[in-house]
Structures are given as C-alpha cells and as structure tokens.
PDB file of C-alpha atoms and ligand atoms in Angstrom:
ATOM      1  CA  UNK A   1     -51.450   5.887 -49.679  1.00 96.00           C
ATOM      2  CA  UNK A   2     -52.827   2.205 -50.157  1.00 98.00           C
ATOM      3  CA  UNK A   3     -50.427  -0.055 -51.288  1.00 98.00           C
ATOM      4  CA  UNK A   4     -50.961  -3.719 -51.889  1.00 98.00           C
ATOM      5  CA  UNK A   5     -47.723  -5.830 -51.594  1.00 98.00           C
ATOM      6  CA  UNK A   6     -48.077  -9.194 -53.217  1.00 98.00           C
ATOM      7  CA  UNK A   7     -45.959 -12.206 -54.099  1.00 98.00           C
ATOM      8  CA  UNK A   8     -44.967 -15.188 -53.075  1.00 98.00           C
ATOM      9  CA  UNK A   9     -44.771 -17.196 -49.719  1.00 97.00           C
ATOM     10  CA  UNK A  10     -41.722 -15.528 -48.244  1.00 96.00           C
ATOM     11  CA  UNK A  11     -40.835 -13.313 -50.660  1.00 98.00           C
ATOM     12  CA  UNK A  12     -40.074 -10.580 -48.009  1.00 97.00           C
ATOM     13  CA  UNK A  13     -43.875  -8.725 -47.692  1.00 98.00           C
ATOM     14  CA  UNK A  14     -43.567  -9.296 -43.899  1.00 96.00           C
ATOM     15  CA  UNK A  15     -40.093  -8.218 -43.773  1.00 95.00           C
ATOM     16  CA  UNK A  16     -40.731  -4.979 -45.769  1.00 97.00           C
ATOM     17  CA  UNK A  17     -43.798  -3.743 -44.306  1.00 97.00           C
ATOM     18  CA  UNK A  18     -42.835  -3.932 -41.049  1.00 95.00           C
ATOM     19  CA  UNK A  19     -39.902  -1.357 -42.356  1.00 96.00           C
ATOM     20  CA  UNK A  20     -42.496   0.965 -43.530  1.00 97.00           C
ATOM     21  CA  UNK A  21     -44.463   0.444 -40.198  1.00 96.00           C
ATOM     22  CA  UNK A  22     -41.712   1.531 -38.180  1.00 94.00           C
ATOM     23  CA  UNK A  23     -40.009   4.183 -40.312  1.00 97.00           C
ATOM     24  CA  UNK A  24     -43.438   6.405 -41.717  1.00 97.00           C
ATOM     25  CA  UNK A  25     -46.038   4.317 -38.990  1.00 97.00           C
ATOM     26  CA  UNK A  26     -48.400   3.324 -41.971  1.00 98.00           C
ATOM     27  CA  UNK A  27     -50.179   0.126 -40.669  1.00 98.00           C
ATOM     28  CA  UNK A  28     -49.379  -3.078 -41.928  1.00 98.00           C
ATOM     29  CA  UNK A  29     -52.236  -5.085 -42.442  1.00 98.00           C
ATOM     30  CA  UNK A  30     -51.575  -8.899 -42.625  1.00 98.00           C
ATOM     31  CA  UNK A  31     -54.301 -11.163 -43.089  1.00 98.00           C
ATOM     32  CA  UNK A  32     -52.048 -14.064 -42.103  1.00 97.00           C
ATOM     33  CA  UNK A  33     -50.724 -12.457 -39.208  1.00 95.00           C
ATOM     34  CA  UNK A  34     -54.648 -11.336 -38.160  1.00 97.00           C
ATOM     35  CA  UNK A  35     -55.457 -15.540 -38.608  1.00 97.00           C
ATOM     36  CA  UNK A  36     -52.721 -16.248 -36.610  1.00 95.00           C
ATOM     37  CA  UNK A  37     -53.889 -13.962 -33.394  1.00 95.00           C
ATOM     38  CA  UNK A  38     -57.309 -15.388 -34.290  1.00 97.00           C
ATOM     39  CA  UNK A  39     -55.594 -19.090 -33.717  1.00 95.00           C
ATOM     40  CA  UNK A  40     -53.672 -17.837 -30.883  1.00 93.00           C
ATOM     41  CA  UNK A  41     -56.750 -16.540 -29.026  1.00 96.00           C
ATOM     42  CA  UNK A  42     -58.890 -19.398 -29.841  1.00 97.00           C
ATOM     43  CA  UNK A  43     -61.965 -17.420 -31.380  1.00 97.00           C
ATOM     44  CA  UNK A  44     -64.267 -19.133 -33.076  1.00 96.00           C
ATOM     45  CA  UNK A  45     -62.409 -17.415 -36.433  1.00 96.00           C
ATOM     46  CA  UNK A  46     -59.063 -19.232 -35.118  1.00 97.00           C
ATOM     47  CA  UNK A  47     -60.608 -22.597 -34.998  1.00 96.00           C
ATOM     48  CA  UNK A  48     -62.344 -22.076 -38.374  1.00 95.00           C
ATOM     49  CA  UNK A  49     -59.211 -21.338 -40.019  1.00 97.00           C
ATOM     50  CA  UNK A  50     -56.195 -23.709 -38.038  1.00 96.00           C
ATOM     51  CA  UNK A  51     -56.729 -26.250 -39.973  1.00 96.00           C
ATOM     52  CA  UNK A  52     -56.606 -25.004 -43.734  1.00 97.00           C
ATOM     53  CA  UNK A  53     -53.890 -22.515 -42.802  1.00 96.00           C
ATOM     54  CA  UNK A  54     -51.716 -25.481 -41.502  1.00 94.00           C
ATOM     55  CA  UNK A  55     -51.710 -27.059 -44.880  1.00 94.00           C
ATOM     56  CA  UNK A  56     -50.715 -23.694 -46.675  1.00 95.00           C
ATOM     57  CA  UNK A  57     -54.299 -23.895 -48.068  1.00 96.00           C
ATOM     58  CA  UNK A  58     -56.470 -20.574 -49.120  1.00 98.00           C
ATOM     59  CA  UNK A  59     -58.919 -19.187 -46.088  1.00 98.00           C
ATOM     60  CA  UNK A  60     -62.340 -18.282 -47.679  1.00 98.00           C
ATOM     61  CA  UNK A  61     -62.495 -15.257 -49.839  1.00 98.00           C
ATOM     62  CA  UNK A  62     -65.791 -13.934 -47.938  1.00 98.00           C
ATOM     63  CA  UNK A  63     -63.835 -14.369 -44.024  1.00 98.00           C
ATOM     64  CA  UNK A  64     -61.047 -13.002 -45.558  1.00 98.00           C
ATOM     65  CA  UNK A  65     -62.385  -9.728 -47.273  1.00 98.00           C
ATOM     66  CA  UNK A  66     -64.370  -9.777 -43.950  1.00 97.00           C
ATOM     67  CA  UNK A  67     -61.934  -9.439 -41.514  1.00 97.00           C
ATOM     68  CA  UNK A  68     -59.822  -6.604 -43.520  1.00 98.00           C
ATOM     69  CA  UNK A  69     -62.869  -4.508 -44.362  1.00 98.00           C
ATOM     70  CA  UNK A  70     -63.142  -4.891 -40.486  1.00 97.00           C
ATOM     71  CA  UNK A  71     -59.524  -4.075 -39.350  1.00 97.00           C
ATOM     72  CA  UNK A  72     -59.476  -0.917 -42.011  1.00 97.00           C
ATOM     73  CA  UNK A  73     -62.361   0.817 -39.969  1.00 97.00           C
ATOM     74  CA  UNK A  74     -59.686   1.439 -37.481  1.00 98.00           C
ATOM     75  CA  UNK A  75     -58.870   4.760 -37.246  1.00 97.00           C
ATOM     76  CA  UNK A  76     -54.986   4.428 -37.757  1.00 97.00           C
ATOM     77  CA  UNK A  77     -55.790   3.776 -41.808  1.00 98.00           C
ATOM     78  CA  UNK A  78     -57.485   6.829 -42.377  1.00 96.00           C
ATOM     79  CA  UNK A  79     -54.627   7.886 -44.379  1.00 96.00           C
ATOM     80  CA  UNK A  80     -53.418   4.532 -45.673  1.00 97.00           C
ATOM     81  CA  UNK A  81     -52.429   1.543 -45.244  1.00 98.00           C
ATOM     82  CA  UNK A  82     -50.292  -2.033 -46.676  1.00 98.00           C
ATOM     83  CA  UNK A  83     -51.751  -4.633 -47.456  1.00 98.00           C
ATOM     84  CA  UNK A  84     -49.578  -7.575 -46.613  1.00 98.00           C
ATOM     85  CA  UNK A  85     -50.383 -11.155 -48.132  1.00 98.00           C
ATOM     86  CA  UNK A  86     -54.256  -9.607 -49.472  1.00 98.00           C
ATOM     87  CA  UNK A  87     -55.923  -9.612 -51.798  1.00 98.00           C
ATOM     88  CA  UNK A  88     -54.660 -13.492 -53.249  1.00 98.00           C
ATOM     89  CA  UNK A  89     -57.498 -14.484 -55.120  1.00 98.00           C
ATOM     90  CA  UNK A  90     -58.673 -12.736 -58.161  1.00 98.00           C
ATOM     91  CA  UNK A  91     -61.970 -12.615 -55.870  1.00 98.00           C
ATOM     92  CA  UNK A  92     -60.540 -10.844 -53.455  1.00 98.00           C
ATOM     93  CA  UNK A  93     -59.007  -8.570 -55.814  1.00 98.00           C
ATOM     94  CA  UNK A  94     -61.830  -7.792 -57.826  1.00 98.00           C
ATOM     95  CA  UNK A  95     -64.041  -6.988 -54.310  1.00 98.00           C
ATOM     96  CA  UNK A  96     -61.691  -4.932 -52.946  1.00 98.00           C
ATOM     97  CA  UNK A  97     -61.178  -2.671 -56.040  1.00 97.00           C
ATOM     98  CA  UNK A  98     -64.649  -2.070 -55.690  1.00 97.00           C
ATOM     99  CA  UNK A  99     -64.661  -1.496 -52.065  1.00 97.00           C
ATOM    100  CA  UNK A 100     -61.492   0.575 -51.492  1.00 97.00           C
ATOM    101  CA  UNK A 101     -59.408   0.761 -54.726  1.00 97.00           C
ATOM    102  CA  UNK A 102     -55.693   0.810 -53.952  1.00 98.00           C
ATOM    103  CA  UNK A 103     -52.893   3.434 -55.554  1.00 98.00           C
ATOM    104  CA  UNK A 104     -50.655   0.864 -56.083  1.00 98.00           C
ATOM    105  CA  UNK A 105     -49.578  -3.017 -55.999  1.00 98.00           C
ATOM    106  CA  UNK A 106     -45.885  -4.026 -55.196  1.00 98.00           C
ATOM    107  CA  UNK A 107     -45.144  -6.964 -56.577  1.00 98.00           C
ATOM    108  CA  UNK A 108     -42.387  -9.266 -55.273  1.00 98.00           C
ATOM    109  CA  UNK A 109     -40.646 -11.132 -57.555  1.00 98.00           C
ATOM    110  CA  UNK A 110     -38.636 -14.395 -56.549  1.00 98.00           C
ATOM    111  CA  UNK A 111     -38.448 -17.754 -57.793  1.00 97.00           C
ATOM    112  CA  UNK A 112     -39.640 -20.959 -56.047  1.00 97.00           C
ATOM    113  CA  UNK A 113     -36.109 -22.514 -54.886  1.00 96.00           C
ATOM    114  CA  UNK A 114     -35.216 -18.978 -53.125  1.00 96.00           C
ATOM    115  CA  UNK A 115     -38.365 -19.194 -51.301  1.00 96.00           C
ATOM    116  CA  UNK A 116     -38.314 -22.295 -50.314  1.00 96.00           C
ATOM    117  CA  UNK A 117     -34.792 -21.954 -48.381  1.00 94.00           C
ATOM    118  CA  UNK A 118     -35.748 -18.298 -46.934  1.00 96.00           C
ATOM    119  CA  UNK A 119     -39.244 -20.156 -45.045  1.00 96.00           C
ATOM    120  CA  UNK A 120     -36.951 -23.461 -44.097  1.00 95.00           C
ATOM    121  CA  UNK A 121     -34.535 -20.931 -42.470  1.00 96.00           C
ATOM    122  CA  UNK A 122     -37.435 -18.399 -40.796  1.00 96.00           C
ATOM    123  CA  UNK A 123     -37.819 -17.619 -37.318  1.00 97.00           C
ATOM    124  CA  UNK A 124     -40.601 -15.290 -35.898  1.00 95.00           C
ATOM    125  CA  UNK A 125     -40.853 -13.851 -32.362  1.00 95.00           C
ATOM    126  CA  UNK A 126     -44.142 -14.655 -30.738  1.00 92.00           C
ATOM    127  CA  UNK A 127     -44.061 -11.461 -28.941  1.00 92.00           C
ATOM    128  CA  UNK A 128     -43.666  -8.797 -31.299  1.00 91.00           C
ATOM    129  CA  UNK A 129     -43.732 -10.257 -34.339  1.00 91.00           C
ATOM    130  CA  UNK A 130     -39.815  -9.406 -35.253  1.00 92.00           C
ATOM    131  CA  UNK A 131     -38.944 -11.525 -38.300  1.00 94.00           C
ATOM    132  CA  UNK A 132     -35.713 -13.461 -38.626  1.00 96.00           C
ATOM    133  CA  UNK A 133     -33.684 -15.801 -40.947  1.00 96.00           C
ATOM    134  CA  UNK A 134     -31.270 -18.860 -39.871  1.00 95.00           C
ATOM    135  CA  UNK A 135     -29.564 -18.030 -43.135  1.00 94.00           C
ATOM    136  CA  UNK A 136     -30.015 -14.739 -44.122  1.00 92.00           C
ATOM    137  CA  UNK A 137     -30.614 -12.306 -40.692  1.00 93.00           C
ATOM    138  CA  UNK A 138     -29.809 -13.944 -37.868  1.00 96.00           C
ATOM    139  CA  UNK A 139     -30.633 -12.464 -33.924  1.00 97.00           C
ATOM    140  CA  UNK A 140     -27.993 -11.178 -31.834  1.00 97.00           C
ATOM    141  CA  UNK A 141     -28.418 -14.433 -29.373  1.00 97.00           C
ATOM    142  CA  UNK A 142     -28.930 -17.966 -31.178  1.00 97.00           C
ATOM    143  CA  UNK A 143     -33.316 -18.347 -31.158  1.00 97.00           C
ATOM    144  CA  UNK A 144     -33.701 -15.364 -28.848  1.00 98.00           C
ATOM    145  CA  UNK A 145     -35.658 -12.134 -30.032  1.00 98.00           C
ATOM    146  CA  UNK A 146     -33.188  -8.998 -30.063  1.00 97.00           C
ATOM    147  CA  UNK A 147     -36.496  -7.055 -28.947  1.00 95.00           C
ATOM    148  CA  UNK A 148     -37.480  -8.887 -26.179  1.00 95.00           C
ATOM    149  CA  UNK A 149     -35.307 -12.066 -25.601  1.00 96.00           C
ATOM    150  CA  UNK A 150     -38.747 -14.209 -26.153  1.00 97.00           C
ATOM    151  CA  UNK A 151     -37.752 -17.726 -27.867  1.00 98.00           C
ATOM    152  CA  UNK A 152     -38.304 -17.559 -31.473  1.00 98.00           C
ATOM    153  CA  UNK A 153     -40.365 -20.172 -32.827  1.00 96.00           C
ATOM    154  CA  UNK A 154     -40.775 -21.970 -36.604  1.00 96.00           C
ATOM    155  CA  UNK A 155     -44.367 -21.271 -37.901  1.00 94.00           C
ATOM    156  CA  UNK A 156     -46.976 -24.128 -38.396  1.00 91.00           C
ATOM    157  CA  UNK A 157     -46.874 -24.021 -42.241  1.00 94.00           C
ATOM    158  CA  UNK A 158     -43.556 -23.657 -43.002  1.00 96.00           C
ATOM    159  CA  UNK A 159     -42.719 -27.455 -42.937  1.00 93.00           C
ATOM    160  CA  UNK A 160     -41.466 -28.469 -46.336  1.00 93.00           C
ATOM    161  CA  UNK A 161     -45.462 -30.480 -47.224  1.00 94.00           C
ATOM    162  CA  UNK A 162     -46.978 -26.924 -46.098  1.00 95.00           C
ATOM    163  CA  UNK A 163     -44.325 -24.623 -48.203  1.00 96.00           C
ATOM    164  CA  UNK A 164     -44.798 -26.828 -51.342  1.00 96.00           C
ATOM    165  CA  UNK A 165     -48.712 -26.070 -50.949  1.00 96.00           C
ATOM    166  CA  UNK A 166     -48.442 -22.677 -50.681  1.00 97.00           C
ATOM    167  CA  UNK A 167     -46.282 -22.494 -53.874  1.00 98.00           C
ATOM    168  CA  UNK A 168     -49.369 -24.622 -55.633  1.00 98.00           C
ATOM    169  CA  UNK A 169     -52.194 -22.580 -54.377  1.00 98.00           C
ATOM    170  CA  UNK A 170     -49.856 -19.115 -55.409  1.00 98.00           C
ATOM    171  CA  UNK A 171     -48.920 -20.151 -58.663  1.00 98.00           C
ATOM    172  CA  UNK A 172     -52.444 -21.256 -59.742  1.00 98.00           C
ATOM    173  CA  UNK A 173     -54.830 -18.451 -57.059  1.00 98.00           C
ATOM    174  CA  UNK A 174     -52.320 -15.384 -56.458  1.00 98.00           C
ATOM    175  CA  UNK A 175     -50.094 -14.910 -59.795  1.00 98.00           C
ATOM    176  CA  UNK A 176     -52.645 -13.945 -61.880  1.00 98.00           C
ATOM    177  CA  UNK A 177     -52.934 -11.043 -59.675  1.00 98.00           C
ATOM    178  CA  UNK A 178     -49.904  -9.362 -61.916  1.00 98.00           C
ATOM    179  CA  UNK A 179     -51.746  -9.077 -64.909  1.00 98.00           C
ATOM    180  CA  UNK A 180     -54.798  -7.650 -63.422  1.00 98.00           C
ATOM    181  CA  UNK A 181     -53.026  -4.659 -61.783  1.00 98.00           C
ATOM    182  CA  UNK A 182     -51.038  -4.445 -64.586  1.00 98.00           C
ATOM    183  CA  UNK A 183     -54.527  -3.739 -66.740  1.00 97.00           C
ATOM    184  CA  UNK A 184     -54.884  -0.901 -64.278  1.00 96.00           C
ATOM    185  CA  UNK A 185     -51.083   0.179 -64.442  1.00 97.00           C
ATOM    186  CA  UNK A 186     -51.028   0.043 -60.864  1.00 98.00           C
ATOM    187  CA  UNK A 187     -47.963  -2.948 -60.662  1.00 98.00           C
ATOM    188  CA  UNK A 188     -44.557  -1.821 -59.160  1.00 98.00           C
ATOM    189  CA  UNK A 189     -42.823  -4.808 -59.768  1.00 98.00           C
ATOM    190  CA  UNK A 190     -39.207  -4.963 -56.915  1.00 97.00           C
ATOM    191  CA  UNK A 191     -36.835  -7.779 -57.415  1.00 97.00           C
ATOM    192  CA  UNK A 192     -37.234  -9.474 -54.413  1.00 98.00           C
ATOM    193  CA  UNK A 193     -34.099 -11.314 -54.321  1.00 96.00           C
ATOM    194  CA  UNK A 194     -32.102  -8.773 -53.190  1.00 95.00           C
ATOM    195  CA  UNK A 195     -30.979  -8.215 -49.207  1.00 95.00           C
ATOM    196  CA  UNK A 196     -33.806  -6.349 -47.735  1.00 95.00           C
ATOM    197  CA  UNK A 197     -32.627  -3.182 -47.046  1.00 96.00           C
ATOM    198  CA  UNK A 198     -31.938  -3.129 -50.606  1.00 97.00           C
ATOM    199  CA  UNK A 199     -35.759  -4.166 -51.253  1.00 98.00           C
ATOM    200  CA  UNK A 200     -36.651  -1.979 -48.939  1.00 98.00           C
ATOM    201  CA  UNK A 201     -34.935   1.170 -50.727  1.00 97.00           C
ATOM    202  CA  UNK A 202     -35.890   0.270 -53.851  1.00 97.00           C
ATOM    203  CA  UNK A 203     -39.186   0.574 -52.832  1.00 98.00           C
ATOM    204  CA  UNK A 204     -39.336   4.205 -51.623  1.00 98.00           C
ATOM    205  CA  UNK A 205     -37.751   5.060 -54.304  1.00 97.00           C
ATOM    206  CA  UNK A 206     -40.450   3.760 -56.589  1.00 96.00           C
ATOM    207  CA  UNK A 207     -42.918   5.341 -54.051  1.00 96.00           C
ATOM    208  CA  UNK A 208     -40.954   8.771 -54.316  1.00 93.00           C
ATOM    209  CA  UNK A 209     -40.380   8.699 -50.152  1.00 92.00           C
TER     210      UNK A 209
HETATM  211  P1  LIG B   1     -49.168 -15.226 -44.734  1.00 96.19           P
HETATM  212  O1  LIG B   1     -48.790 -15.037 -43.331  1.00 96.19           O
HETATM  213  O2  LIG B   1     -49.502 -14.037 -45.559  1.00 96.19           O
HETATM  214  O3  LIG B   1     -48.062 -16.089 -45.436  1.00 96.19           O
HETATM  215  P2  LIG B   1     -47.437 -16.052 -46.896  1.00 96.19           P
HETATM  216  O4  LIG B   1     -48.045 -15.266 -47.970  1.00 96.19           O
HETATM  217  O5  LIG B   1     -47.282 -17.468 -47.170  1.00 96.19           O
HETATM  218  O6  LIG B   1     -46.197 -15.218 -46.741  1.00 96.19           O
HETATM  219  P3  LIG B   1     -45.150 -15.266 -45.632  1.00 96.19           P
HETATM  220  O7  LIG B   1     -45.592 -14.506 -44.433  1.00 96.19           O
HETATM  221  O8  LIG B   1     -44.769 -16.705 -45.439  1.00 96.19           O
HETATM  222  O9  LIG B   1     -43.924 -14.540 -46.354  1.00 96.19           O
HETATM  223  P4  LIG B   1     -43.524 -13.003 -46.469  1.00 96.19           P
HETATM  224  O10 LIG B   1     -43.556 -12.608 -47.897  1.00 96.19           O
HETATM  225  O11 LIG B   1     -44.249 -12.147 -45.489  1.00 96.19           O
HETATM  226  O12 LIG B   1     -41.995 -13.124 -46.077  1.00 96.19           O
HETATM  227  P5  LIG B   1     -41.210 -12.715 -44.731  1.00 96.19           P
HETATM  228  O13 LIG B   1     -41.000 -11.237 -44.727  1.00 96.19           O
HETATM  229  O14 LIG B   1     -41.808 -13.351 -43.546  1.00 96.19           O
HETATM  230  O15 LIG B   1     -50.406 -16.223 -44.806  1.00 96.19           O
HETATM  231  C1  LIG B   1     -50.409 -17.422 -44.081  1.00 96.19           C
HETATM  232  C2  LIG B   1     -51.672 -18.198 -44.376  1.00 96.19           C
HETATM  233  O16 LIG B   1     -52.830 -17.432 -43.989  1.00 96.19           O
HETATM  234  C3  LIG B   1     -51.921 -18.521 -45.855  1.00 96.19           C
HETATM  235  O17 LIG B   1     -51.224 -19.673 -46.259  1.00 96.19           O
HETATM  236  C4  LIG B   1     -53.453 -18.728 -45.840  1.00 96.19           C
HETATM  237  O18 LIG B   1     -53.797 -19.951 -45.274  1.00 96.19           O
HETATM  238  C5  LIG B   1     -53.916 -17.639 -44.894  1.00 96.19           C
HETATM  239  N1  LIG B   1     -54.150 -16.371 -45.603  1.00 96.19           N
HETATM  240  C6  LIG B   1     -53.441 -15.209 -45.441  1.00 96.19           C
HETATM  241  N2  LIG B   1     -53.910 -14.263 -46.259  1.00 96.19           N
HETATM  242  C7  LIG B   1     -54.931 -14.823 -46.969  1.00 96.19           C
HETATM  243  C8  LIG B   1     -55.779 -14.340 -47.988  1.00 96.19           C
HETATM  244  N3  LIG B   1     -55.672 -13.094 -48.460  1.00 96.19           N
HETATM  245  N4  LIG B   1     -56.704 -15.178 -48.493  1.00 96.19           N
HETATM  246  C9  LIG B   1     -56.846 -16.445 -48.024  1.00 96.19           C
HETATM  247  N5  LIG B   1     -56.044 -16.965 -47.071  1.00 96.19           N
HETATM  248  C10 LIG B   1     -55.094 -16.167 -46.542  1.00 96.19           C
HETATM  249  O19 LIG B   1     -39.788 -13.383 -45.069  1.00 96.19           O
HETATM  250  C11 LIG B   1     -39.637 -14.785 -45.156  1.00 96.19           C
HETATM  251  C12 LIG B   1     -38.243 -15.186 -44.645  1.00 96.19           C
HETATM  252  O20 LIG B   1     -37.259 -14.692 -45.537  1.00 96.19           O
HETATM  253  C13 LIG B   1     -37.882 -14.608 -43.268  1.00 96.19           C
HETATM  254  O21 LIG B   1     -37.115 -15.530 -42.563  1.00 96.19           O
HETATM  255  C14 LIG B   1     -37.061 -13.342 -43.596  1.00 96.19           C
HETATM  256  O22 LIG B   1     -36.137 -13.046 -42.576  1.00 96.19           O
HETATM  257  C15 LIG B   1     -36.380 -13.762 -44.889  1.00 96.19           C
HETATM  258  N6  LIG B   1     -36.195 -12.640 -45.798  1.00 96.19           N
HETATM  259  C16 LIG B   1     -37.087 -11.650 -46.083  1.00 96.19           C
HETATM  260  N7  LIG B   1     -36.591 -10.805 -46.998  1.00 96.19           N
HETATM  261  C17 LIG B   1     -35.342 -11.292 -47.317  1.00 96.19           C
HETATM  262  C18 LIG B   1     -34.329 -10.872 -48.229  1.00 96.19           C
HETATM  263  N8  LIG B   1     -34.511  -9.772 -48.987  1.00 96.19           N
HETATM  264  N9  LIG B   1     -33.202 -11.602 -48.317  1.00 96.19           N
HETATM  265  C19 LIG B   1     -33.020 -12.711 -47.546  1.00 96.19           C
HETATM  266  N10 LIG B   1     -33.956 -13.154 -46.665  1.00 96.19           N
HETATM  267  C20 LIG B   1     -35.103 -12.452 -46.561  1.00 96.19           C
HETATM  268 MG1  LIG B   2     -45.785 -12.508 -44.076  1.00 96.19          MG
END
C-alpha cells in the first residue's frame, strides 16, 4: 500500500510511521529525515539544503521529488511504502500522482497552539532516530535514548522563529493538499490530537489492519 501522511509540523507523522515501520516493516520515507542525513554527511545535497531547512523554509520541489523518486527504487518499497512530510507543495503533489499515484493520504489534523508546544517539548535521538516529548513521552533516563543511551538532542528548526515559519509556509504551501486528495477521495482525515497510540489505532483501523 502507498500511503501519504500529511499535516502539520509536528502533528505526529514521524511518531506514527515509525509505528507502522516497526509493527508491519513498511518503509517510512521522510524527506526531512533524508535532508537531515544529507546535512549530517555533508554532501553537496546537505549543504544545498542547511540553510533553508534551518529557517523552516520549503526545499525545492525538483530536489525534493528527486531524492524520493530515488529512495523508492530501493527494493524494500516494492510493496509500499509512507510517505512522511511529502508531497507539501501542490507541485509535488500533482508530479507524484503522475509518477506513482498513492492509495491513500492520512491527514493529520491539529491546530497551531498544540503544535507549537509538542516541537518546543521534542527530543530526537541522533542514533536511531527514536522520537520523544519533554511533555508528552518522556525517556526512561532524563535526555538519554531508551534504545541506545545516545544524548538526545533539540532539532535545528524547532526554535520558536523556525516553528512559526513552518506554520506560514504549511498553511499557505501544504493545506491545500486536503482538498486535492479529497477531489480524488483518497483523504483519511485522523484527529491528531489524541495520545499516539490512540492515533496510531485509529489509523489501522481506517486502513482495515
Ligand atoms: P520534516 O522533518 O518533515 O518536518 P515537519 O513536517 O516540520 O514535521 P516534523 O517532523 O517536525 O513533525 P512530525 O509530524 O513528524 O511530528 P513528530 O512525530 O516528530 O521536514 C523538515 C524540513 O525539511 C522542512 O521544514 C523543509 O525544510 C524540509 N522538507 C521536508 N520535506 C519537504 C518537502 N516535501 N518539500 C520541501 N521541503 C521539505 O512529533 C512531534 C513531537 O510531538 C514529538 O516530540 C512527539 O514525541 C510528539 N508527539 C507526536 N505525537 C503525539 C501525540 N499524539 N500526542 C502528544 N505528543 C505527540
Ligand atoms: Mg517528522
């Protein structure tokens, strides 16, 4: 199955995915997360993109659909995959439709002020990529992966300036996005606000799994 999940910054797509990843193994593909390696590794792609991700600002449509159409030749999407964070531009949207049409779009729906306190409060493990909340899901040891026991660390753009850009650019690039699944009837649309196993299950349900 292809699944897109959408929504806004820290609305959960991360958190939910990575559910799906380890419970059925269907890859979660997140263009943010693929920047981020790109920064981390300090490819020419990384230093393209530091800068505009830093600011919460939008990555080019044509690297973007690049680098997925890339990471989808992999062999462990022959039978699906999530889309995490992609497509957010009715661009990208409209290109990938055309290039691998999805089944379905999740669509997370939260309002601004929750989002805003769920990416002051995250925490990410550098290592594996474990997600975690100061507020909301807190590991075992104070800043220490339960995975691992790496350090968890705050990512670049979620500094208050950084979150209040990414709001801008979603509102005005990535919400019309629900209307033009909805043309399709492909939206699933999840109320994001609840605790995330309860996200979680009201997703496969929705899915039928
Ligand atoms: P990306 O990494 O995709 O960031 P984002 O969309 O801003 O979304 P987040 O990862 O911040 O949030 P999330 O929904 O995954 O939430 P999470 O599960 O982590 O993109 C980063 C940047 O890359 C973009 O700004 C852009 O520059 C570039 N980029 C990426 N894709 C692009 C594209 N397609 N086109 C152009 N540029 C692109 O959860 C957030 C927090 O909330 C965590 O602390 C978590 O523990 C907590 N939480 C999660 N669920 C719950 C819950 N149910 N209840 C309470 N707390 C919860
Ligand atoms: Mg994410």
């Amino acid at each position: 199955m292809k699944l897109v999940f959408f929504g806004a910054p820290g609305a959960g797509k991360g958190t939910i995915a990575k559910k799906f990843n380890e419970e059925f193994g269907i890859p979660q593909i997140s263009t943010g997360d693929l920047f981020r390696a790109a920064i981390k590794n300090k490819t020419e792609l990384g230093l393209k993109v530091s800068e505009i991700m830093a600011k919460g600002g939008l990555v080019s449509d044509d690297i973007t659909i690049g680098i997925v159409k890339e990471r989808i030749k992999n062999d462990d999407c022959k039978d699906g995959y999530i889309l995490d964070g992609f497509p957010r531009t009715m661009i990208q949207a409209e290109n990938w439709e055309k290039a691998d049409s999805v089944d379905l779009a999740i669509y997370f729906d939260i309002k601004d002020d929750e989002v805003k306190k769920r990416l002051g409060g995250r925490r990410v493990c550098p290592k594996c990529g474990k997600i975690y909340n100061v507020f909301f899901s807190k590991p075992k040891v104070e800043n220490i992966c339960d995975n691992d026991n790496e350090t968890l660390i705050i990512r670049e753009d979620d500094r208050e300036e950084a979150i209040a850009n990414r709001l801008v650019v979603y509102h005005s690039q990535t919400a019309p996005l629900l209307d033009y699944y909805k043309k399709f009837d492909k939206v699933i649309a999840i109320d994001a606000t609840a605790a995330p196993e309860m996200v979680y299950s009201q997703i496969k349900k929705a899915l039928k799994f």
